[in-house]
XYZ file of C-alpha atoms in Angstrom:
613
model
C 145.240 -76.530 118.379
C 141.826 -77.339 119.091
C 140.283 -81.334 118.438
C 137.940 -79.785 116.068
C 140.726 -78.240 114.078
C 142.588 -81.308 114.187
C 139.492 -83.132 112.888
C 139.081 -80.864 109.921
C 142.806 -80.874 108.489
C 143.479 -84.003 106.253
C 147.128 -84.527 107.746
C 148.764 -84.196 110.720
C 149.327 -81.705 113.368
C 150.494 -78.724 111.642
C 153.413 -77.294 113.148
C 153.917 -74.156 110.812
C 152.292 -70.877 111.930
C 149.413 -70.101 109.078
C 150.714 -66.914 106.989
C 148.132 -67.161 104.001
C 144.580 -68.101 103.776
C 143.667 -69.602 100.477
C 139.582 -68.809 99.919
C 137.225 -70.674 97.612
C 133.982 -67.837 96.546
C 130.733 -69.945 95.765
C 129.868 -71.138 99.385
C 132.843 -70.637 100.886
C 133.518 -67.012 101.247
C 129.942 -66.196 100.582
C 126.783 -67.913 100.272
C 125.761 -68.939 96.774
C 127.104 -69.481 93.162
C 127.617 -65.800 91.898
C 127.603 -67.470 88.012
C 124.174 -68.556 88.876
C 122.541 -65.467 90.317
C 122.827 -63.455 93.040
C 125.101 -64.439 96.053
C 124.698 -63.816 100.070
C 127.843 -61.931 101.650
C 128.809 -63.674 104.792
C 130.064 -60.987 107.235
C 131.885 -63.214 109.933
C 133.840 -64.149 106.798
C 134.447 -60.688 105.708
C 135.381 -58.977 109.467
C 138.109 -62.411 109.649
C 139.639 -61.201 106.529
C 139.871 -57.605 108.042
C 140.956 -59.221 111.718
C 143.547 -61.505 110.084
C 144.635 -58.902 107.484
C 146.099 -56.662 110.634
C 147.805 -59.341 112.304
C 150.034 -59.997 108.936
C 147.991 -62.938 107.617
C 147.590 -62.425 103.732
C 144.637 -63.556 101.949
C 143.803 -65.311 98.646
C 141.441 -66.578 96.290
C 141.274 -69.755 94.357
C 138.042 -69.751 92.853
C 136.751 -71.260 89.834
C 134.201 -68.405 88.220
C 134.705 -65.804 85.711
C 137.109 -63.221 86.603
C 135.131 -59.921 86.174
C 131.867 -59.918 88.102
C 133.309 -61.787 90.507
C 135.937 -58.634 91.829
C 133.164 -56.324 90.540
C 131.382 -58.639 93.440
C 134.656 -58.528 95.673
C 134.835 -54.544 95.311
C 131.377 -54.340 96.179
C 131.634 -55.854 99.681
C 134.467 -53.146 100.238
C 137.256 -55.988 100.334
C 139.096 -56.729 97.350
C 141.901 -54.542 98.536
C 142.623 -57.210 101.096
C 143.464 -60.025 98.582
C 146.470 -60.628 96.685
C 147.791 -62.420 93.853
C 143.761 -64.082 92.991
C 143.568 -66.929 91.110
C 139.938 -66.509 89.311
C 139.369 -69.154 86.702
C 138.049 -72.441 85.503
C 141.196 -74.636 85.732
C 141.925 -77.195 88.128
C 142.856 -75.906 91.657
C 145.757 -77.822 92.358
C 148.242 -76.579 90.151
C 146.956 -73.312 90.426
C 147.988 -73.629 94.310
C 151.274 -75.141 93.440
C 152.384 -72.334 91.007
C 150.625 -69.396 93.202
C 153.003 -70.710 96.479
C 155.545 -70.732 94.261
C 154.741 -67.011 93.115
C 154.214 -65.917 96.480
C 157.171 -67.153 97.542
C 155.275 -69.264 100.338
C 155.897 -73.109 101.364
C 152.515 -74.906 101.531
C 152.500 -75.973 105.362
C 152.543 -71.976 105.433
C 149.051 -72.166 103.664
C 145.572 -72.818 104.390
C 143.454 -73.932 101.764
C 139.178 -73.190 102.373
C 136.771 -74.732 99.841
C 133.530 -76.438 100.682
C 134.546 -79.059 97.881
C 135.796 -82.256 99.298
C 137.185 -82.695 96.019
C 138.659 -79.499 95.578
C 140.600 -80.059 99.122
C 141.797 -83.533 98.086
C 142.915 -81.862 94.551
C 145.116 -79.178 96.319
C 146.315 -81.920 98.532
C 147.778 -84.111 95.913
C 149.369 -81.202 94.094
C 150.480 -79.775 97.430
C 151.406 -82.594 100.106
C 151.986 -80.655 103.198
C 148.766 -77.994 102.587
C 146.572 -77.482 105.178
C 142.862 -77.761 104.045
C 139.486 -77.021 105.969
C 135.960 -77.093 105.319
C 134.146 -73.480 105.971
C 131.765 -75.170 108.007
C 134.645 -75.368 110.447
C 135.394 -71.902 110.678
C 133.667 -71.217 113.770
C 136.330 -72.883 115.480
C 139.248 -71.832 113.575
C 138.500 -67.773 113.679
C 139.473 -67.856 117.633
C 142.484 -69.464 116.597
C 143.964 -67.375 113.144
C 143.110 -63.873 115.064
C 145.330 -64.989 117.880
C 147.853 -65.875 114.930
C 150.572 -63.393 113.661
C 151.051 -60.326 115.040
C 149.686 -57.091 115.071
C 150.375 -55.075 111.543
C 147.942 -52.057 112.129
C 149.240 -50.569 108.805
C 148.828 -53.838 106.731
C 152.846 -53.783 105.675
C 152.948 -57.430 105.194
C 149.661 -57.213 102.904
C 151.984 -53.727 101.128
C 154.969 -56.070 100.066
C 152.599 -58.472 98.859
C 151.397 -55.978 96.569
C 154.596 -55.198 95.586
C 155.798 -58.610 94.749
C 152.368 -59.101 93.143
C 153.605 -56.154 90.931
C 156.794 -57.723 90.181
C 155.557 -61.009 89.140
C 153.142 -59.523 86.987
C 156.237 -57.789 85.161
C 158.106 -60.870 85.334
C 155.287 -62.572 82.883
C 155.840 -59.923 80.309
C 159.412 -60.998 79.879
C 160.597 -64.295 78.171
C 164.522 -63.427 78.921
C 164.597 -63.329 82.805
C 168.024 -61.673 82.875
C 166.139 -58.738 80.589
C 163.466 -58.707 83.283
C 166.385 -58.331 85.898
C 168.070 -55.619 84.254
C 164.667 -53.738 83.942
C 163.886 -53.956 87.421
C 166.743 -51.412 88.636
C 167.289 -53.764 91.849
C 169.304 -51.404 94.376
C 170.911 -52.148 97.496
C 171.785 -49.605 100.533
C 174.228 -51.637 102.736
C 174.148 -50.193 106.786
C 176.644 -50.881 108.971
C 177.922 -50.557 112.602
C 175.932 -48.326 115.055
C 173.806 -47.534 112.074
C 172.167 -51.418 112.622
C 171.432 -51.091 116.418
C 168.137 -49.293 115.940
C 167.121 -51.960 114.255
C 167.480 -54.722 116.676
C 163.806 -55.654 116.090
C 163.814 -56.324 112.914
C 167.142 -58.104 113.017
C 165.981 -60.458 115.716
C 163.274 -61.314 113.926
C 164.730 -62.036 110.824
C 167.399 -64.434 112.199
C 164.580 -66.549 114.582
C 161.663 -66.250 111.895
C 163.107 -66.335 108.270
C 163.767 -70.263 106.861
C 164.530 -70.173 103.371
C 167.006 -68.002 102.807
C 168.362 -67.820 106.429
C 172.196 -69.610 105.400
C 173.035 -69.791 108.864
C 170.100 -70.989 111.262
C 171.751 -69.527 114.322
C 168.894 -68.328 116.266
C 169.722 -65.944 118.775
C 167.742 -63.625 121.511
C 168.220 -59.893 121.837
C 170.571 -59.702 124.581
C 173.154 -61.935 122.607
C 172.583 -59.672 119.743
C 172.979 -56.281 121.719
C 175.887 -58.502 122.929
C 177.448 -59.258 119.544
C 176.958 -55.732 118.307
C 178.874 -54.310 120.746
C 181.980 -56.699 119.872
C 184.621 -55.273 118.053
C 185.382 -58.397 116.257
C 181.901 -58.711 114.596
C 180.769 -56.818 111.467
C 176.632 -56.449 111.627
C 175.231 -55.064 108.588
C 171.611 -54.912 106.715
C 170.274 -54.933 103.879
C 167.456 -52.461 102.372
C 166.242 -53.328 98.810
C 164.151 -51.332 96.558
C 163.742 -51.711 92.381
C 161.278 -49.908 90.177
C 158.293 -51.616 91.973
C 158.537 -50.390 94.869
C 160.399 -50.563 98.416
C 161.008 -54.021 99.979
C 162.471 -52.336 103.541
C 164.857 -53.916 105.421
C 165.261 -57.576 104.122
C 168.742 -58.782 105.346
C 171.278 -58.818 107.549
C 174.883 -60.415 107.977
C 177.416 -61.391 110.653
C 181.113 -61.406 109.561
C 183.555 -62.899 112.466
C 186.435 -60.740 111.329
C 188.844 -62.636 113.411
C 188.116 -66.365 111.801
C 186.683 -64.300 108.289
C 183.426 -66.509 108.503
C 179.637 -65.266 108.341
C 178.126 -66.171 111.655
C 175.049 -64.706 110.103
C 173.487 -64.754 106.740
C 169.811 -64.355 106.714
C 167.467 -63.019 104.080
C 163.364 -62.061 103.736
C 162.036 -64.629 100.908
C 160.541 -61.237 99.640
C 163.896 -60.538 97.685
C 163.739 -64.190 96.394
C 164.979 -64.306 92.369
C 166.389 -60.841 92.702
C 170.324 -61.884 92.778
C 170.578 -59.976 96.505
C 171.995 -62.746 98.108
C 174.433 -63.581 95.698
C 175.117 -59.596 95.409
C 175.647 -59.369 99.531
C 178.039 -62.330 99.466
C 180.115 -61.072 96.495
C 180.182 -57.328 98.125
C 181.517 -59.317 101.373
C 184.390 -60.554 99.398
C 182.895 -64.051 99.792
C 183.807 -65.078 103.109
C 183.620 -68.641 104.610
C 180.256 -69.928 105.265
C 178.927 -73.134 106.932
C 175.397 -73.471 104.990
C 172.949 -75.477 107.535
C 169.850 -77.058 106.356
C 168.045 -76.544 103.455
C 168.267 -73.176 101.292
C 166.040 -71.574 98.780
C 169.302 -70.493 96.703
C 172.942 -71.843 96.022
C 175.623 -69.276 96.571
C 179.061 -69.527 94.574
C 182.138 -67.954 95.178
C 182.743 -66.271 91.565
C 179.727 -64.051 90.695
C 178.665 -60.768 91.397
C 175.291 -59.569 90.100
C 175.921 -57.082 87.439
C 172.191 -55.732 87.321
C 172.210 -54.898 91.032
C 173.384 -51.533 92.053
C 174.280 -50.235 95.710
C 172.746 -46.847 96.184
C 172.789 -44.311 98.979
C 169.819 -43.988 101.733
C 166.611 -42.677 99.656
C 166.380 -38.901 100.420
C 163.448 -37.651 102.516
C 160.582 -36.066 100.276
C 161.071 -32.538 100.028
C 160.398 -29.603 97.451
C 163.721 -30.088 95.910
C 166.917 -32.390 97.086
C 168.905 -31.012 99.624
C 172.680 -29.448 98.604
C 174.876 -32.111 98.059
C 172.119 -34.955 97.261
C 171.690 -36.514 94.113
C 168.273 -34.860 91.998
C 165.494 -37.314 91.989
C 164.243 -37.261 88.646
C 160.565 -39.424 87.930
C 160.416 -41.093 84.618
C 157.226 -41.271 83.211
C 155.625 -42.786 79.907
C 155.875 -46.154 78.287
C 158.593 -48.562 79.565
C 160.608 -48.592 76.624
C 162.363 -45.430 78.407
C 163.596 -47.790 80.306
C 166.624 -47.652 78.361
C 167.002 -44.313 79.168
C 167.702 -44.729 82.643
C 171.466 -46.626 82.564
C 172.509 -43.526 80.267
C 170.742 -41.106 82.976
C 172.596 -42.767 85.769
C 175.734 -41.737 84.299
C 174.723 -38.439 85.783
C 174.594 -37.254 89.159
C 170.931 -37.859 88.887
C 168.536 -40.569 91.201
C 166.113 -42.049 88.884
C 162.717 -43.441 89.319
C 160.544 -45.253 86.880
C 156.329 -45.372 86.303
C 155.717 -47.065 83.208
C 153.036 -49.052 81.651
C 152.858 -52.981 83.034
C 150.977 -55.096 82.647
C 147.784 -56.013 84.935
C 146.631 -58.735 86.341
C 144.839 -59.624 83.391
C 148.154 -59.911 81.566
C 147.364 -56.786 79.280
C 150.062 -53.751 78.921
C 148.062 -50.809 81.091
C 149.335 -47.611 79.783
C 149.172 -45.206 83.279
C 150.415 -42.014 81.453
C 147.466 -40.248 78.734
C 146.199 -37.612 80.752
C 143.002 -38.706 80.676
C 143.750 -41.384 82.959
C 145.552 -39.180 84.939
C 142.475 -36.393 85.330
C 140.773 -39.394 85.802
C 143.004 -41.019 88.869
C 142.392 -37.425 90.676
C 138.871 -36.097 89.579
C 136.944 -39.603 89.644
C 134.713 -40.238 92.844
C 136.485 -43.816 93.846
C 133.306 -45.777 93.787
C 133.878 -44.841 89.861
C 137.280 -45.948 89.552
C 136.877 -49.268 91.176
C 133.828 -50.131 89.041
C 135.474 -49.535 85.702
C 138.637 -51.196 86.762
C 136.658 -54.310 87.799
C 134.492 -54.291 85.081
C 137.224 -53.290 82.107
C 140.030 -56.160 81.467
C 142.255 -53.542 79.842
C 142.202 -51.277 82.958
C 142.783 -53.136 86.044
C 142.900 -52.257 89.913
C 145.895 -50.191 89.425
C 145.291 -48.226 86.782
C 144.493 -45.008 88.140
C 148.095 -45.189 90.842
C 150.568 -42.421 89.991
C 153.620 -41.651 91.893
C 153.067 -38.011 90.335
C 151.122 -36.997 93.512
C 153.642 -38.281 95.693
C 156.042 -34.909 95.538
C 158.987 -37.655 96.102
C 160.937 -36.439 93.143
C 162.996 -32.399 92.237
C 162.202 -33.268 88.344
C 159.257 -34.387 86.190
C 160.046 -36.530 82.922
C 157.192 -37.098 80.811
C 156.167 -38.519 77.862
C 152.920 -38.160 76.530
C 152.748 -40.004 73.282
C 149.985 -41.917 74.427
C 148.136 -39.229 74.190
C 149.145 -39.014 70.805
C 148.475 -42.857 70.084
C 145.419 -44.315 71.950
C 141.377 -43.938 71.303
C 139.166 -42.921 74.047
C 135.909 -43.972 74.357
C 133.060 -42.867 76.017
C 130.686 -44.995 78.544
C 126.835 -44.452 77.470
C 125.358 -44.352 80.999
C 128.324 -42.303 83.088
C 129.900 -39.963 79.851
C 133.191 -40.982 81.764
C 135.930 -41.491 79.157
C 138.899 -43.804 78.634
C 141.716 -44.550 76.558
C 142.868 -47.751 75.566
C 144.482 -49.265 71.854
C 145.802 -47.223 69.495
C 144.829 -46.925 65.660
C 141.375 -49.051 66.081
C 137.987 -48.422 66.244
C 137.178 -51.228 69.229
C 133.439 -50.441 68.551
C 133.793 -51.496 64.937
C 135.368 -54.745 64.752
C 134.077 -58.463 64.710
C 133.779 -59.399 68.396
C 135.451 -63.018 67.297
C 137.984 -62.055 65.259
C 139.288 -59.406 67.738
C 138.880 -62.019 70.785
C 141.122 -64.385 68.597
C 143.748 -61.515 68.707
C 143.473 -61.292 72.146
C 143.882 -64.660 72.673
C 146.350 -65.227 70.803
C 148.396 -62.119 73.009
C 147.068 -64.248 76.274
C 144.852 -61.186 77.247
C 142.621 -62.761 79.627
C 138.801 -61.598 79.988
C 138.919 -59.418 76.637
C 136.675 -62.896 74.973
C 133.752 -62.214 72.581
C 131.144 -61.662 75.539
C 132.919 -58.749 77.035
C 133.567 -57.038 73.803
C 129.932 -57.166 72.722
C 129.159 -55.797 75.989
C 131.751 -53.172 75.541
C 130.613 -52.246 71.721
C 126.450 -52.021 73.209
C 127.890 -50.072 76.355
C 130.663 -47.661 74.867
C 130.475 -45.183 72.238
C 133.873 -44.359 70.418
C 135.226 -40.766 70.652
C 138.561 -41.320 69.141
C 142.000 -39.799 69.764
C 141.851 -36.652 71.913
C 141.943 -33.674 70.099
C 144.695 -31.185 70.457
C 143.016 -28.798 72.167
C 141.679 -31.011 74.646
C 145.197 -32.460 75.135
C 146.581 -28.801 75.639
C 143.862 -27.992 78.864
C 144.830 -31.035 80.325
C 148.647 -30.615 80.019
C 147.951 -27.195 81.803
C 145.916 -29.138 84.076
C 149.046 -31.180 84.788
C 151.124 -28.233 85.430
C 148.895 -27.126 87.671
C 148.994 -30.166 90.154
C 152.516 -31.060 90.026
C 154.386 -27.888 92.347
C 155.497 -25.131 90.387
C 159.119 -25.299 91.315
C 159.446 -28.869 90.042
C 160.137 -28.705 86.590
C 158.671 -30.763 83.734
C 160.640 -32.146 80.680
C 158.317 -33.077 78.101
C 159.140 -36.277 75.169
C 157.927 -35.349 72.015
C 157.158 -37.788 69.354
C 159.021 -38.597 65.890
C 157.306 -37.328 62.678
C 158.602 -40.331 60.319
C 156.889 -42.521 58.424
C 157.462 -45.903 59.494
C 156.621 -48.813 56.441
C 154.102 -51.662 57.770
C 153.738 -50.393 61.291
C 150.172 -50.602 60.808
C 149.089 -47.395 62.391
C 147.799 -45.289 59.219
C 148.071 -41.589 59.715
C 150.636 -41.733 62.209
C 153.024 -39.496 61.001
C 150.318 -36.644 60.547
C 149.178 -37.221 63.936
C 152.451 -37.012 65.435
C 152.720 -33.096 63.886
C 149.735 -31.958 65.260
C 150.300 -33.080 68.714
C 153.834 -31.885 68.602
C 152.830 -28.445 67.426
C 150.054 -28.496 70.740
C 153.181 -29.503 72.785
C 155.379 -26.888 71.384
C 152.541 -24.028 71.827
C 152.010 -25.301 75.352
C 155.704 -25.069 76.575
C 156.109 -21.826 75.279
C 153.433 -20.324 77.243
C 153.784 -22.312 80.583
C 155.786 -22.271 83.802
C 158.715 -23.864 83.839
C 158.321 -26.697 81.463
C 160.393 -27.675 78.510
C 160.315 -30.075 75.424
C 163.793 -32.425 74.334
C 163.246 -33.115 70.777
C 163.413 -35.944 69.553
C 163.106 -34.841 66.091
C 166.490 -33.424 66.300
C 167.938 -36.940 65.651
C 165.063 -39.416 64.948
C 164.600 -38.272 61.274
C 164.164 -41.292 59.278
C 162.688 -45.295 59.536
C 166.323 -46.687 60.135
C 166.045 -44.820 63.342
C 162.915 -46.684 65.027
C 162.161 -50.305 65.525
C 158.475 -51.456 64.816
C 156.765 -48.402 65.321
C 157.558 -44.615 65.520
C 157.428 -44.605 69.174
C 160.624 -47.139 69.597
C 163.823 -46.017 68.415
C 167.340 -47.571 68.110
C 169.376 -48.102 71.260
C 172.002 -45.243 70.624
C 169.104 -42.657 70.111
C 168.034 -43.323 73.764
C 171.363 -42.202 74.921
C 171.403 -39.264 72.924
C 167.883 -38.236 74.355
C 169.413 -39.017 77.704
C 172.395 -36.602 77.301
C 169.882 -34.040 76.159
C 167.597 -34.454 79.195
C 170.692 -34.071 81.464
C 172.315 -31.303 79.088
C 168.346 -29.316 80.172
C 168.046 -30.293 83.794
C 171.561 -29.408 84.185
C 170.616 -26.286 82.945
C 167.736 -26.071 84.749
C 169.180 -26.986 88.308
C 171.999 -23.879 87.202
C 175.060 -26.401 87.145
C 176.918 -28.844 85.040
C 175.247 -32.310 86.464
C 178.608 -34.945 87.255
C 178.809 -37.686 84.604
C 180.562 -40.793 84.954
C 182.680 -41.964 81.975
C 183.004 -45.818 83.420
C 178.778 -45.488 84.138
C 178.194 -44.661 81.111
C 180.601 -47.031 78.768
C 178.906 -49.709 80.862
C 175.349 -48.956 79.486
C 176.657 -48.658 76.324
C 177.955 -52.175 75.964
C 174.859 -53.414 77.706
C 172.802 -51.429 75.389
C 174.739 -52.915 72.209
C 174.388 -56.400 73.321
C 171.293 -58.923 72.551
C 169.206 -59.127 75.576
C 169.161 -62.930 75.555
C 172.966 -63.045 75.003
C 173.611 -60.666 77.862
C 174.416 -63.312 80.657
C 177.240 -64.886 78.378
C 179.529 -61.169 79.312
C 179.235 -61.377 83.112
């Protein structure tokens, strides 16, 4: 370190290696106050970012300003994609640091703070002891310094499972029973062992000599002893690959089990898998061996539990048209999450499930990625489109035009497009570009205040009484998309997904549901079905499950005609695997034990769930 850097940080020495870079906006990261006017992009501030970003440091924001115009401002200098987890408001800064470490999963002599605030830098301080804080004015001679830092990550994966965990925290919010969240977030572990772990001696290496809080062991070791140790009979290497239904966390964990003495020489975890029950999980599966903890830990291990909402799977097949002979079918899940409860009754099958339903944004609203408006939108949209809308629209957010429906990673298509049947479009003035959002309410007709109330009261943020007057005197409401219109795009839909994947389409309930607030449902839910029912019949390889086959009256749903009963979902489950079966031209395996599991999950209160471990 430098004298000048040594001058500028308001406690000692650091001795941590800097893996995130906490920016202020207004005269920090750019010149000006952006809720005053116009503001001056500062470009050696912008090329660090990119510089930093591709050695695996991962940038932040802390900034107090309003939300929208200042990513609309963040998208417009072509660099919002290189920020994470941004903390855009008008509250104090120092707990917001606190809790976002704490989120990212990051210890603050990890951090660097940037602010041209004295204040603001004494703030984070107090809340955050060991954070290291710098004036901009300083970065001149602190650039040189955080390019030479990390190492090189050409392909931004660190800034990729930041995004991911961003995702999962954002989920997390929804959920007030964190075992519910849990169970929700299909975690799955593929275990490697033997010379299956050699190729990996990298990543092992670095694991061991890099990772703190959740390395059990602290034996740091070079790669000779390891190539050493992995050729010795008496030592069982394995790793640890972790993925759940926001995405894939790689390789995350590793373990040394001296077979001779029965003790873990090794025990070392990423803090990416932090609050997921993995560690516990990799113990238990072990058979909870001896173990000499050393140091401080980020989690306490016992010698009695085994995570019962963590699953060991087989290596994810390669992406091809269809699985190869012998693999399980991959089968993507699509339409609102509470299909979730679908996929423990799937699993029963010989069937590899993946999820994509709604979640919600960074703006803590419930984004809905499945009407096909959104999804014409996601493809046909120039990008400079989509990123303007999702900045400037609370109830969209950065993500909402992401599909895994383009990815081909999946042999069958489940969809359900009842938002289609439920939510309002409406049309921009200026662009004609149109998007859903809602369901049952004219957004361009109601009192600004009242409806902010509502949203306040739900802890949307940004949908306040400014934005929706904008939104009335910029929008134009077109209302639920007609069935015809629905029809061209479901062919559309066909059409882009390959031909010899099939699709398995949801319908929706035709019921009248008492109080559910959403007048004319029932009506509306017969003239979409009959579009669905035309379309099926006349295109390739696509078929609708009914639902109307056994949701038939109100005792059947919850609060609305879109939710049913528990035992319904694993009806509609044994129909879907009755079809693909069909489809796929054999019986699909089921297991009885699977199965009887998800039942008596399903059956139980998801806050008393953790009491029948």
């Amino acid at each position: 370190m430098t004298d000048v850097f040594f001058a500028i940080m308001t406690m000692p020495t650091p001795t941590q290696p800097i893996k995130v870079i906490i920016w202020d906006l207004d005269d920090t990261f750019w010149k000006g106050t952006l809720s005053e006017g116009a503001v001056e992009a500062l470009e050696d501030n912008l090329q660090l970012v990119r510089d930093t970003a591709a050695r695996g440091i991962v940038h932040t924001i802390v900034s107090k300003n309003d939300f929208a115009p200042a990513e609309a401002k963040l998208l417009e200098l072509g660099i919002r994609d290189l920020f994470v987890f941004p903390q855009i408001s008008w509250q104090p800064k120092g707990p917001i640091i606190k809790q976002l470490l704490e989120q990212m999963q990051l210890r603050a002599p990890n951090a660097l703070f940037l602010d041209d605030n004295s204040m603001n830098r004494a703030e984070a301080q107090y809340y955050n002891p060991e954070l290291q804080v710098a004036d901009p004015a300083d970065l001149p001679a602190l650039a040189p310094q955080l390019r030479a830092s990390g190492k090189p990550d050409p392909t931004f994966s660190r800034l990729e499972q930041y995004r991911l965990l961003e995702r999962q925290q954002q989920a997390r919010a929804a959920y007030d029973d964190n075992l519910a969240f849990l169970r929700d977030a299909q975690v799955r572990i593929e275990f490697r062992e033997g010379a299956e772990v050699v190729s990996d001696l990298d990543r092992i290496e670095e694991l061991i000599n890099r990772s703190n809080q959740l390395n059990f062991t602290k034996r740091r070791v070079t790669k000779d002893e390891l190539q050493a140790s992995f050729a010795d009979a008496t030592r069982r290497w394995g790793t640890v690959r972790v993925r759940d239904r926001f995405g894939d966390y790689g390789l995350v964990g590793i373990y040394c089990l001296n077979t001779t003495t029965q003790q873990l020489e090794q025990l070392v975890f990423s803090c990416r898998i932090l609050h997921l029950g993995v560690e516990q999980f990799t113990y238990a599966h072990l058979g909870f061996p001896a173990l000499e903890v050393q140091g401080e830990v980020a989690t306490t291990l016992n010698t009695t539990d085994k995570p019962d909402w963590v699953t060991i799977e087989i290596e994810a097949p390669v992406a091809t048209a269809s699985a190869p002979a012998g693999e399980r079918l991959r089968v993507l899940l699509k339409g609102g999450c509470d299909l979730g409860q679908l996929t423990p009754f799937l699993q029963a099958f010989d069937l590899a499930v993946v999820e994509e339903f709604n979640y919600n944004n960074e703006h803590q609203i419930p984004v809905h990625l499945e009407h096909t408006a959104l999804l014409r939108a996601g493809r046909e949209w120039p990008a400079a489109e989509q990123q303007r809308l999702a900045a400037t629209l609370p109830f969209l957010g950065r993500e909402a035009f992401e599909t895994q429906l383009w990815s081909g990673n999946y042999d069958v298509l489940v969809y359900s497009p009842l938002m289609d049947y439920t939510q309002e479009l409406y049309r921009e003035k200026s662009s004609g570009l149109e998007i859903p959002f809602g369901g049952y309410q004219n957004l361009t007709a109601v009192d600004p205040a009242t409806q902010a109330a509502k949203y306040v009261q739900r802890r949307f943020q940004g949908m306040d009484e400014a934005f929706l007057r904008r939104f009335q005197q910029e929008f134009e409401f077109v209302g639920q998309i007609s069935p015809e219109q629905f029809t061209k795009n479901l062919r559309w839909l066909r059409a882009q997904v390959p031909v010899q994947v099939p699709i398995f389409l949801l319908n929706g309930a035709e019921i009248e549901v008492p109080g559910s607030g959403e007048t004319g449902a029932k009506e509306r839910h017969y003239l979409m079905n009959q579009a669905l029912m035309d379309f099926a019949a006349s295109a390739e390889n696509c078929q609708v499950v009914d639902v109307r086959d056994f949701v038939q009256t109100p005792a059947d749903v919850t609060n609305n005609l879109r939710h049913y009963h528990r035992q319904h979902y694993r009806t509609l489950a044994q129909r879907l695997a009755a079809a693909i079966g069909q489809w796929h031209g054999h019986h699909l395996d089921h297991s009885t034990w699977t199965d009887l599991k998800a039942r008596a999950a399903s059956l139980v209160p998801s806050k008393l769930r953790g009491l029948f471990k």
